[in-house]
C-alpha positions as MATLAB code, in Angstrom:
seq = 'MQYIELREKLKDFKIFNLNDIRKIEANFDLRRLNEWQKKNYIKKIRQGFYIFSDLDINEQTLFIIANRIHGPSYISLEMALSLYGLIPESVYGITSVTTQKTKTLKTPIGDFIYRHIRPKLMFGYELREYDENHYKIADIEKAVLDYLYFNSKINNKESFTGLRFNAAEFKEKVDMEKFNKYLLVFGNKALARRTKKFLTYIQHA';
ca = [
    -150.993 -199.212    3.812;
    -150.217 -201.201    0.678;
    -146.918 -200.836   -1.169;
    -148.632 -199.501   -4.289;
    -150.089 -196.638   -2.232;
    -146.692 -195.767   -0.779;
    -145.144 -195.865   -4.258;
    -147.748 -193.453   -5.582;
    -147.583 -191.051   -2.619;
    -143.771 -190.892   -2.700;
    -143.306 -191.144   -6.470;
    -141.264 -187.914   -6.635;
    -138.961 -188.898   -3.748;
    -135.447 -190.075   -4.592;
    -135.021 -191.184   -0.985;
    -137.456 -191.320    1.922;
    -137.433 -191.992    5.634;
    -139.876 -193.021    8.347;
    -141.025 -189.448    8.896;
    -142.008 -189.187    5.237;
    -144.026 -192.399    5.529;
    -145.706 -191.352    8.765;
    -146.901 -188.144    7.162;
    -148.966 -190.439    4.952;
    -149.933 -192.956    7.640;
    -149.261 -191.977   11.259;
    -149.613 -195.539   12.591;
    -147.533 -197.194    9.892;
    -146.481 -200.754   10.796;
    -142.675 -200.986   10.608;
    -142.884 -204.672    9.746;
    -144.029 -203.679    6.283;
    -140.576 -202.230    5.583;
    -138.924 -205.603    6.215;
    -141.537 -207.296    4.071;
    -140.974 -204.871    1.187;
    -137.203 -205.251    1.443;
    -137.507 -209.038    1.215;
    -139.649 -208.621   -1.897;
    -137.032 -206.193   -3.288;
    -139.539 -203.362   -3.557;
    -137.310 -201.057   -1.519;
    -133.656 -200.924   -0.401;
    -132.291 -199.636    2.891;
    -129.557 -197.046    2.348;
    -128.826 -196.417    6.017;
    -130.787 -196.704    9.243;
    -134.190 -195.146    8.626;
    -133.599 -194.211    4.963;
    -134.853 -196.107    1.923;
    -135.072 -195.896   -1.856;
    -137.352 -197.689   -4.289;
    -135.471 -200.575   -5.902;
    -136.268 -199.376   -9.424;
    -134.815 -195.898   -8.792;
    -132.676 -194.628  -11.669;
    -129.295 -194.087  -10.032;
    -127.290 -191.310  -11.653;
    -124.952 -188.590  -10.422;
    -127.658 -186.082   -9.515;
    -129.668 -188.738   -7.702;
    -126.600 -189.647   -5.638;
    -126.093 -185.980   -4.772;
    -129.690 -185.696   -3.551;
    -129.256 -188.822   -1.450;
    -125.922 -187.591   -0.062;
    -127.512 -184.347    1.130;
    -130.371 -186.192    2.797;
    -128.746 -189.076    4.679;
    -126.193 -187.006    6.624;
    -126.977 -183.333    6.877;
    -126.819 -180.475    6.777;
    -124.262 -181.105    4.090;
    -123.322 -180.116    0.553;
    -121.338 -181.793   -2.229;
    -117.731 -180.571   -2.291;
    -114.077 -181.661   -2.287;
    -113.015 -184.251   -4.905;
    -116.511 -184.865   -6.256;
    -117.142 -181.174   -6.933;
    -113.626 -180.606   -8.313;
    -114.169 -183.459  -10.742;
    -117.591 -182.151  -11.737;
    -116.101 -178.725  -12.496;
    -113.340 -180.278  -14.591;
    -110.546 -179.252  -12.242;
    -109.232 -182.771  -11.571;
    -109.500 -186.033  -13.555;
    -112.957 -187.562  -13.417;
    -112.200 -190.744  -11.470;
    -113.380 -190.093   -7.899;
    -113.976 -192.668   -5.196;
    -117.300 -192.034   -3.457;
    -119.530 -188.993   -3.160;
    -117.629 -186.404   -1.096;
    -119.416 -183.814    1.023;
    -118.829 -181.256    3.747;
    -121.071 -181.269    6.832;
    -121.437 -179.631   10.228;
    -122.041 -183.110   11.621;
    -119.325 -185.650   12.426;
    -116.814 -186.850    9.850;
    -118.203 -190.129    8.554;
    -118.099 -192.608    5.674;
    -121.358 -194.381    4.896;
    -121.036 -197.536    2.819;
    -124.341 -198.284    1.109;
    -125.708 -200.638   -1.579;
    -125.473 -197.805   -4.114;
    -122.018 -196.469   -3.247;
    -119.925 -194.804   -0.568;
    -120.767 -191.398    0.853;
    -117.860 -189.551    2.481;
    -118.388 -186.566    4.788;
    -115.855 -184.198    6.342;
    -116.759 -182.084    9.364;
    -116.527 -178.320    9.087;
    -117.362 -175.593   11.591;
    -120.825 -174.030   11.185;
    -119.125 -170.712   10.340;
    -117.706 -172.331    7.198;
    -120.977 -173.847    6.033;
    -121.370 -171.428    3.116;
    -120.426 -171.047   -0.524;
    -122.838 -173.560   -2.048;
    -125.797 -173.333   -4.388;
    -129.093 -175.166   -4.595;
    -129.663 -177.040   -7.853;
    -132.870 -178.681   -9.031;
    -133.153 -182.128  -10.547;
    -136.357 -184.031  -11.303;
    -138.554 -182.263   -8.715;
    -135.784 -182.539   -6.097;
    -132.936 -180.292   -4.966;
    -129.363 -180.750   -3.840;
    -126.656 -178.451   -2.478;
    -123.234 -178.293   -4.125;
    -120.221 -176.071   -3.471;
    -119.443 -173.173   -5.770;
    -116.263 -173.865   -7.703;
    -114.420 -171.346   -5.512;
    -115.552 -172.988   -2.270;
    -114.821 -176.493   -3.538;
    -111.169 -175.549   -4.154;
    -110.823 -173.879   -0.748;
    -112.551 -176.762    1.044;
    -110.091 -179.151   -0.593;
    -107.029 -177.089    0.393;
    -108.437 -176.660    3.910;
    -108.785 -180.399    4.485;
    -105.564 -181.425    2.710;
    -102.744 -179.607    4.460;
    -100.107 -181.787    2.770;
    -101.086 -180.323   -0.593;
     -98.735 -177.370   -0.182;
     -96.048 -177.278   -2.877;
     -95.501 -177.547   -6.621;
     -94.940 -181.311   -6.494;
     -98.187 -181.992   -4.638;
    -100.154 -179.584   -6.848;
     -98.731 -181.325   -9.935;
     -99.629 -184.700   -8.436;
    -103.272 -183.651   -8.369;
    -103.160 -183.145  -12.138;
    -105.058 -179.935  -11.455;
    -106.433 -178.258  -14.585;
    -105.022 -174.743  -14.400;
    -106.730 -173.620  -17.605;
    -110.174 -174.553  -16.275;
    -109.433 -172.782  -12.986;
    -108.423 -169.565  -14.767;
    -111.492 -169.692  -16.979;
    -114.135 -170.570  -14.396;
    -113.070 -169.170  -11.013;
    -114.220 -165.705   -9.903;
    -111.116 -164.494   -8.094;
    -112.963 -161.747   -6.220;
    -115.361 -164.327   -4.781;
    -112.472 -166.749   -4.175;
    -110.573 -164.204   -2.083;
    -113.697 -163.207   -0.142;
    -114.337 -166.836    0.719;
    -110.711 -167.278    1.797;
    -111.030 -164.380    4.249;
    -114.040 -166.015    5.910;
    -111.918 -169.074    6.752;
    -109.637 -166.838    8.847;
    -106.925 -169.501    8.666;
    -103.327 -168.318    8.200;
    -101.986 -171.743    7.246;
    -104.707 -172.092    4.592;
    -103.900 -168.587    3.313;
    -100.216 -169.554    2.898;
    -101.079 -172.778    1.060;
    -103.547 -170.945   -1.143;
    -100.934 -168.349   -2.069;
     -98.579 -171.135   -3.167;
    -101.411 -172.783   -5.067;
    -102.298 -169.590   -6.948;
     -98.623 -169.080   -7.855;
     -98.571 -172.609   -9.242;
    -101.761 -171.963  -11.242;
    -100.382 -168.720  -12.620;
     -97.285 -170.420  -14.042;
     -98.884 -173.705  -15.081;
];
């Protein structure tokens, strides 16, 4: 298979792997991948995953890639909080929650950070479409709870203030009925106590 054929067949893919290629050509010669990398036609993102070198890298593209290279997973934590306007925009890496192992993947296009969560807690996200592709991202309510769940030291007024959390945006955007339903699913007393303190802080901010 020639590169131009691969490019045409996978033109709608933001990221692809060997399985995607072998659906086009079952006996694909792996040496071609090295050849195409040397010619800068493609870039390896992690073992077995590649992008086309001329891919337009933007936020949504990174989210699609994050979901694909370590999954099942969905965008959450700092990245989602920033996207929803709840914390200042500057976020290091694309943060996700996964049922796989906690892992940080350093790639040519950025760092992808994953935190492990029990399968029971793999909920509270929506599927969004971008340019013929889809990615999963936490609801605003789940993003807040995921963050509090993984950051046990965020538990008092000083630490909440240190986050520069946008209380006005929280009050405007968060569905408290959904928020409380999600909290019950966690079944975590320590998280419930921290969340109560957090909501008190939000109420008086």
